[in-house]
CSV table of C-alpha atoms and ligand atoms in Angstrom, one decimal:
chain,number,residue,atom,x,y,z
A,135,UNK,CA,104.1,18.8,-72.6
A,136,UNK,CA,106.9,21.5,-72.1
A,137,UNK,CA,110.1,22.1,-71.3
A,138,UNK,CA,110.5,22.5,-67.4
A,139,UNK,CA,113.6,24.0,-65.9
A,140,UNK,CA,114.0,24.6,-62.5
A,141,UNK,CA,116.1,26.7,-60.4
A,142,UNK,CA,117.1,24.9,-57.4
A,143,UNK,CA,117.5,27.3,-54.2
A,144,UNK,CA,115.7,30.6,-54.4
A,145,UNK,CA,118.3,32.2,-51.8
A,146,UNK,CA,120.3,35.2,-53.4
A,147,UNK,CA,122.8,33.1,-55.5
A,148,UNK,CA,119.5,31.6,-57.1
A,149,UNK,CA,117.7,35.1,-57.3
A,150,UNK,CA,120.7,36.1,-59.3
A,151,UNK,CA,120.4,33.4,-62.3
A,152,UNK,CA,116.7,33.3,-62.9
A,153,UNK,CA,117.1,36.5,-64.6
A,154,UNK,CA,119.8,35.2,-66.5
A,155,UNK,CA,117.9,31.8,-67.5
A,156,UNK,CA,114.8,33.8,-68.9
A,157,UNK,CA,117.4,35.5,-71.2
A,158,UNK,CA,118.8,32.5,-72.9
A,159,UNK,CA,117.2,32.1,-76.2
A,160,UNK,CA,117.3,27.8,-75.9
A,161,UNK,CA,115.1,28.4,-73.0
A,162,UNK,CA,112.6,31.0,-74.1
A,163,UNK,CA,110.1,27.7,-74.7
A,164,UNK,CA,110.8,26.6,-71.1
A,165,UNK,CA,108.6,26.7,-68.1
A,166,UNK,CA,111.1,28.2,-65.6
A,167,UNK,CA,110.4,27.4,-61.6
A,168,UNK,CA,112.2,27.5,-58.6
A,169,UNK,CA,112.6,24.0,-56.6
A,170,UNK,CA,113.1,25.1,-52.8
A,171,UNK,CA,111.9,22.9,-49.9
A,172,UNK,CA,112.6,25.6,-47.7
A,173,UNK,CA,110.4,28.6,-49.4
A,174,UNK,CA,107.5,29.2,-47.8
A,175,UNK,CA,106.3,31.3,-51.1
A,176,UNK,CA,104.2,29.8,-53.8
A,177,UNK,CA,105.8,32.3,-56.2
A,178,UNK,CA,109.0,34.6,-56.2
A,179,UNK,CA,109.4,37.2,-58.5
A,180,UNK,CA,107.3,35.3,-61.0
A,181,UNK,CA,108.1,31.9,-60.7
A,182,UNK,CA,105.8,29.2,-58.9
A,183,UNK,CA,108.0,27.6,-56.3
A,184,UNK,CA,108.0,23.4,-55.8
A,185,UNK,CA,109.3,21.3,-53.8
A,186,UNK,CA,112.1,19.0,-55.5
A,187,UNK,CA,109.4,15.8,-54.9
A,188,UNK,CA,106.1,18.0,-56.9
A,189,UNK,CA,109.2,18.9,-59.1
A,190,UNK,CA,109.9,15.2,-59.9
A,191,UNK,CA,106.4,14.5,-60.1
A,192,UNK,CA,105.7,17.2,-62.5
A,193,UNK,CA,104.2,16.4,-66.4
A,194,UNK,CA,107.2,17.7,-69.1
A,195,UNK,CA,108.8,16.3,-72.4
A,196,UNK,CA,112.2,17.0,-70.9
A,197,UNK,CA,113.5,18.5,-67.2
A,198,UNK,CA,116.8,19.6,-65.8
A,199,UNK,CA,117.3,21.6,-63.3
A,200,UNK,CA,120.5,24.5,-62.2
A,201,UNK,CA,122.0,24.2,-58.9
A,202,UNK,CA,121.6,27.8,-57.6
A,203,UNK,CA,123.6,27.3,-54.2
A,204,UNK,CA,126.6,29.2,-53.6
A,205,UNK,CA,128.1,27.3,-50.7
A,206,UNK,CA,130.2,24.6,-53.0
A,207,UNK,CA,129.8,21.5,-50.6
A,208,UNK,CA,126.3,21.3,-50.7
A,209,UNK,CA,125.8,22.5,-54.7
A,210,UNK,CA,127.4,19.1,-54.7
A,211,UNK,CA,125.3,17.0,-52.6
A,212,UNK,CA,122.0,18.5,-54.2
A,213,UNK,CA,123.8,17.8,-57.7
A,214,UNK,CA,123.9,14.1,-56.7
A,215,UNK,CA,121.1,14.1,-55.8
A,216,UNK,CA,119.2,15.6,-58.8
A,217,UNK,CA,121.5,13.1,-61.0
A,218,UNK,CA,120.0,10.6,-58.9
A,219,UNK,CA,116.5,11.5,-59.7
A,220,UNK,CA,117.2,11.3,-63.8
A,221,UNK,CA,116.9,15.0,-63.8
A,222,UNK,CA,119.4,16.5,-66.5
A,223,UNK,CA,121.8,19.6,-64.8
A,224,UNK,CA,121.2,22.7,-66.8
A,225,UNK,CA,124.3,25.1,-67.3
A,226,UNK,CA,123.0,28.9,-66.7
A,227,UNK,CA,125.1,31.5,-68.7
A,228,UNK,CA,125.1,35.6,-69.4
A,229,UNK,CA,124.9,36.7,-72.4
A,230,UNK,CA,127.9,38.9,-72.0
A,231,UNK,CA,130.4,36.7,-70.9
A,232,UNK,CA,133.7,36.6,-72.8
A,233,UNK,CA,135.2,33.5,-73.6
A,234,UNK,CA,138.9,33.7,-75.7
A,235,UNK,CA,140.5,30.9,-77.2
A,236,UNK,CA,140.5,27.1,-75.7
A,237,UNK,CA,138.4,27.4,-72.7
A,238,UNK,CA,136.5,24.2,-71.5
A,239,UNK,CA,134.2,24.4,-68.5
A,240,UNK,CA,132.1,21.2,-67.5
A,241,UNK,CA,128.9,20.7,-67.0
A,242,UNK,CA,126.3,22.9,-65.0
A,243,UNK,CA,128.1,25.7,-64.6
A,244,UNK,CA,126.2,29.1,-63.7
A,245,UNK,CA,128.0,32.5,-65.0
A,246,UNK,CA,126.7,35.5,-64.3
A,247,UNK,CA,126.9,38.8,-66.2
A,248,UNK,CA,130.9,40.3,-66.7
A,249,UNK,CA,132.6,37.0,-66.1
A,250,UNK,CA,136.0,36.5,-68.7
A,251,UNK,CA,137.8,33.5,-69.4
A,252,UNK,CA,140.9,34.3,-71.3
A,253,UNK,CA,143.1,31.5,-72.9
A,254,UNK,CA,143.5,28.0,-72.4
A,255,UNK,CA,141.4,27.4,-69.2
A,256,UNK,CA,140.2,24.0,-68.0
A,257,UNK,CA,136.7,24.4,-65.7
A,258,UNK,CA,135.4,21.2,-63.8
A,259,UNK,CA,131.4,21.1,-63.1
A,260,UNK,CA,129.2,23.3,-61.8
A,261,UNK,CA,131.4,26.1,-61.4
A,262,UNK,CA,129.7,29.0,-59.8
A,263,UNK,CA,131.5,32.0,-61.6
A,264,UNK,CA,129.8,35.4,-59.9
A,265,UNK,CA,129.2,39.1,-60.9
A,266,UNK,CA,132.6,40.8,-62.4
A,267,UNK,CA,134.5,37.6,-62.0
A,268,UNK,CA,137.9,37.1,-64.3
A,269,UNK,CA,139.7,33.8,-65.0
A,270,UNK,CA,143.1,34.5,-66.8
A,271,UNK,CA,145.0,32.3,-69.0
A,272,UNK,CA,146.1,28.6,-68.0
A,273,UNK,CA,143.8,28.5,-65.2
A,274,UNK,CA,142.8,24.8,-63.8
A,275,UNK,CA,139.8,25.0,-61.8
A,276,UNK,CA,138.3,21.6,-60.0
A,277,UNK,CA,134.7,20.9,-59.7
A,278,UNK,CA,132.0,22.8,-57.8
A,279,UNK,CA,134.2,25.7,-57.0
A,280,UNK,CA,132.2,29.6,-56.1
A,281,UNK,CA,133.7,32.4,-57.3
A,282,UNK,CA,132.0,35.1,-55.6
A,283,UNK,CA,131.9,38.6,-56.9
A,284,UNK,CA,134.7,40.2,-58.3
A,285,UNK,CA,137.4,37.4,-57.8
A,286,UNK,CA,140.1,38.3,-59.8
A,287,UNK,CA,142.2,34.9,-60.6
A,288,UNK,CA,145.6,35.1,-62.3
A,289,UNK,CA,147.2,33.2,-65.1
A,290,UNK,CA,148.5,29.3,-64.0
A,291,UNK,CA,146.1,29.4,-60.7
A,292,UNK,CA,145.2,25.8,-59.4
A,293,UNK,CA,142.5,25.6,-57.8
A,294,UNK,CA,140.9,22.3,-56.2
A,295,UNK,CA,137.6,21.0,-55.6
A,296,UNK,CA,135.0,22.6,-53.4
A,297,UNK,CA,136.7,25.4,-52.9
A,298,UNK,CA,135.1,29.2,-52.4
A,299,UNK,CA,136.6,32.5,-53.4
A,300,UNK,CA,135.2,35.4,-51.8
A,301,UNK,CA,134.0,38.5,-53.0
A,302,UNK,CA,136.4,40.6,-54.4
A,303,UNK,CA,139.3,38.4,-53.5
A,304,UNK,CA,143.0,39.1,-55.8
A,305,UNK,CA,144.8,35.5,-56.7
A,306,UNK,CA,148.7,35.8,-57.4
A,307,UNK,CA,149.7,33.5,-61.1
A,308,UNK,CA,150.9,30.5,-60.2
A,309,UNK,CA,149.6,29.7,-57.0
A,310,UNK,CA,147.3,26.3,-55.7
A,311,UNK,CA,144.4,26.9,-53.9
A,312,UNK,CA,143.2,23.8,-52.3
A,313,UNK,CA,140.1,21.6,-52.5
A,314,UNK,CA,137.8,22.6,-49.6
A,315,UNK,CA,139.6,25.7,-48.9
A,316,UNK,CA,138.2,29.1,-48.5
A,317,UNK,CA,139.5,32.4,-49.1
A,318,UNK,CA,137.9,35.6,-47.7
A,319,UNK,CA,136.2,38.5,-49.2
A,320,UNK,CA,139.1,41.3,-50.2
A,321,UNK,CA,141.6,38.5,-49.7
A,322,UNK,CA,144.9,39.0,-51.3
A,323,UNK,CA,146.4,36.0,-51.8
A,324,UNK,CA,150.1,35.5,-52.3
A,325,UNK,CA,151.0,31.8,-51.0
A,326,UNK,CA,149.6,28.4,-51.9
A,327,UNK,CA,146.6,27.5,-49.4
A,328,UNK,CA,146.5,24.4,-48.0
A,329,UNK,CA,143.6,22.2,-48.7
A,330,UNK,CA,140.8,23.1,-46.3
A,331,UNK,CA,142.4,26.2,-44.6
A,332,UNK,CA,140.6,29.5,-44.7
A,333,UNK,CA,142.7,32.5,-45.1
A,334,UNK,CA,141.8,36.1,-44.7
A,335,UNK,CA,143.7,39.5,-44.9
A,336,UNK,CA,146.4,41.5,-47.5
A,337,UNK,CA,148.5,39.4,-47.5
A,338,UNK,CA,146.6,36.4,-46.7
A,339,UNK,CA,146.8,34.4,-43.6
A,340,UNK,CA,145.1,31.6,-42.3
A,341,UNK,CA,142.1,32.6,-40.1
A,342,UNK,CA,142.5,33.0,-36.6
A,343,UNK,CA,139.1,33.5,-34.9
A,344,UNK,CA,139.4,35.3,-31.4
B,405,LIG,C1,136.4,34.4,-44.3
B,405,LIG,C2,135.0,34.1,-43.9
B,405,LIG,C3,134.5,32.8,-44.6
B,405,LIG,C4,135.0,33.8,-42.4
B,405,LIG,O1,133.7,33.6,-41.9
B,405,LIG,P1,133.5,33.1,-40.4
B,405,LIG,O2,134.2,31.8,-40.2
B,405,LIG,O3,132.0,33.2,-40.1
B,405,LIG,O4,134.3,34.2,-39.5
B,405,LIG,P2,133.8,35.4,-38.6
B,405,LIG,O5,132.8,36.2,-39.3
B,405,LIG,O6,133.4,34.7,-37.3
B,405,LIG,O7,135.1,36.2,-38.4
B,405,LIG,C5,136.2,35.7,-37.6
B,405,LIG,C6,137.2,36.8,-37.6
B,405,LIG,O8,137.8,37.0,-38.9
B,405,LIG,C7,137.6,38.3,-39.4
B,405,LIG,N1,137.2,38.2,-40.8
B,405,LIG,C8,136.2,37.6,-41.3
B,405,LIG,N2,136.2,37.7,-42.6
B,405,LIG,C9,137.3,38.4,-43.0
B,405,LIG,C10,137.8,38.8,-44.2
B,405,LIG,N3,137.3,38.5,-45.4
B,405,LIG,N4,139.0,39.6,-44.2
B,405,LIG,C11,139.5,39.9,-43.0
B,405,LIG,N5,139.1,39.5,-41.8
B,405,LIG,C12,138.0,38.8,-41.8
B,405,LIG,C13,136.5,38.9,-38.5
B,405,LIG,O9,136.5,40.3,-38.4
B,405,LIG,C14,136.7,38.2,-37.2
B,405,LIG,O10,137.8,38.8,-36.5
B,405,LIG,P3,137.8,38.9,-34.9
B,405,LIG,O11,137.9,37.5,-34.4
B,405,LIG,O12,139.1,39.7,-34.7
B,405,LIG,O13,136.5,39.6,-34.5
B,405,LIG,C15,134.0,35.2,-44.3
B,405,LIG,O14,134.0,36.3,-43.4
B,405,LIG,C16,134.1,35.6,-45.7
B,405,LIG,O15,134.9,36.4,-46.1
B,405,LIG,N6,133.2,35.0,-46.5
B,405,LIG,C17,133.1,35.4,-47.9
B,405,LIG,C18,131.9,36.4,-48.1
B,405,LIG,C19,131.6,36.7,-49.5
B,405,LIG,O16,132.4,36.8,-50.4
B,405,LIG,N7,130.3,36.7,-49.8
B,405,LIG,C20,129.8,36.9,-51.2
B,405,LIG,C21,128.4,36.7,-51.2
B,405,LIG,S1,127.7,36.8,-52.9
């Protein structure tokens, strides 16, 4: 029986780490699949595609799976639930990702190619760390937080559960970010945001929609 290792959600964030799970020598043995309920594929870019249920059923010696969904709130939900199910959560990493000194990131996190961690960073789970993304020194980060592409977060950043950095978005050092909050693409961020506020814009303000 195999190894079985599926990537669950075979939207974009998930099309980004298959690629980077069929480089990682510790899974070179493993049968790699996509778990999606909403695919209507049977195989995407050379991967069968199962439903989470076929991929409970399914024969192996050992399964885990990677939660491949960008929006943070529900990488949590489907976590739970694939904890629920005895199914192991698989951490997803680049091979070129730099990592200084003292850096501790919890389980299931997904980092993709160009990421750096300098010094003395705590990570919670399944951090979602995207394209280009840099973590400097001192940073706390909570659990299921997204970094899209290209965040760029400072030294002594807090930043609480849930939340989602967009693409490209600039964090001053220091600052708290709260759980649940969201900060736009090209953000530049130069206050503490509140926890569930969205906030948009050089500088950034919260998000008035017209
Ligand atoms: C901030 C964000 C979450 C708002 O999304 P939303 O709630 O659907 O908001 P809307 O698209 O309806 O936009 C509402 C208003 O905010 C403006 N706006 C949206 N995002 C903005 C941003 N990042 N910066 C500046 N203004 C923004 C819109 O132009 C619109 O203005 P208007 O009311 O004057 O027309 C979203 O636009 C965003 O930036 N998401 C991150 C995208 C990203 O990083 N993707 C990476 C994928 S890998």
């Amino acid at each position: 029986m195999t190894r079985l290792v599926g990537i669950y959600g075979a939207g974009g964030c998930g099309r980004g780490i298959m690629p980077l799970a069929r480089m990682m020598p510790e899974l070179s043995a493993a049968r790699l699949v996509w778990i999606d309920d909403g695919a209507t594929e049977t195989a995407i870019n050379g991967h069968d595609v199962l439903s989470f249920d076929v991929f409970c059923a399914a024969a192996a010696a050992h399964k885990s799976a990677a939660i491949a969904l960008a929006d943070p709130a529900l990488r949590e939900r489907v976590t739970q639930r694939v904890s629920d199910a005895g199914i192991a959560i698989q951490a997803i990493s680049a091979a070129d990702v730099i990592i200084m000194d003292d850096v501790e990131i919890g389980e299931g996190a997904l980092i993709s190619p160009r990421v750096t961690f300098t010094s003395n960073i705590r990570v919670g789970r399944c951090f979602h760390a995207n394209l280009h993304s840099i973590v400097e020194h001192d940073a706390r980060i909570g659990d299921f937080v997204t970094f899209a592409p290209g965040v760029r977060c400072n030294g002594h950043v807090t930043i609480g559960d849930r939340a989602y950095i967009g693409a490209g978005a600039l964090i001053r050092q220091g600052l708290s970010i709260g759980a649940d909050a969201v900060v736009g693409m090209g953000a530049v961020v130069t206050k503490d945001v509140p926890a569930g506020a969205t906030v948009v814009g050089n500088p950034a303000r919260p998000l008035v929609r017209g």
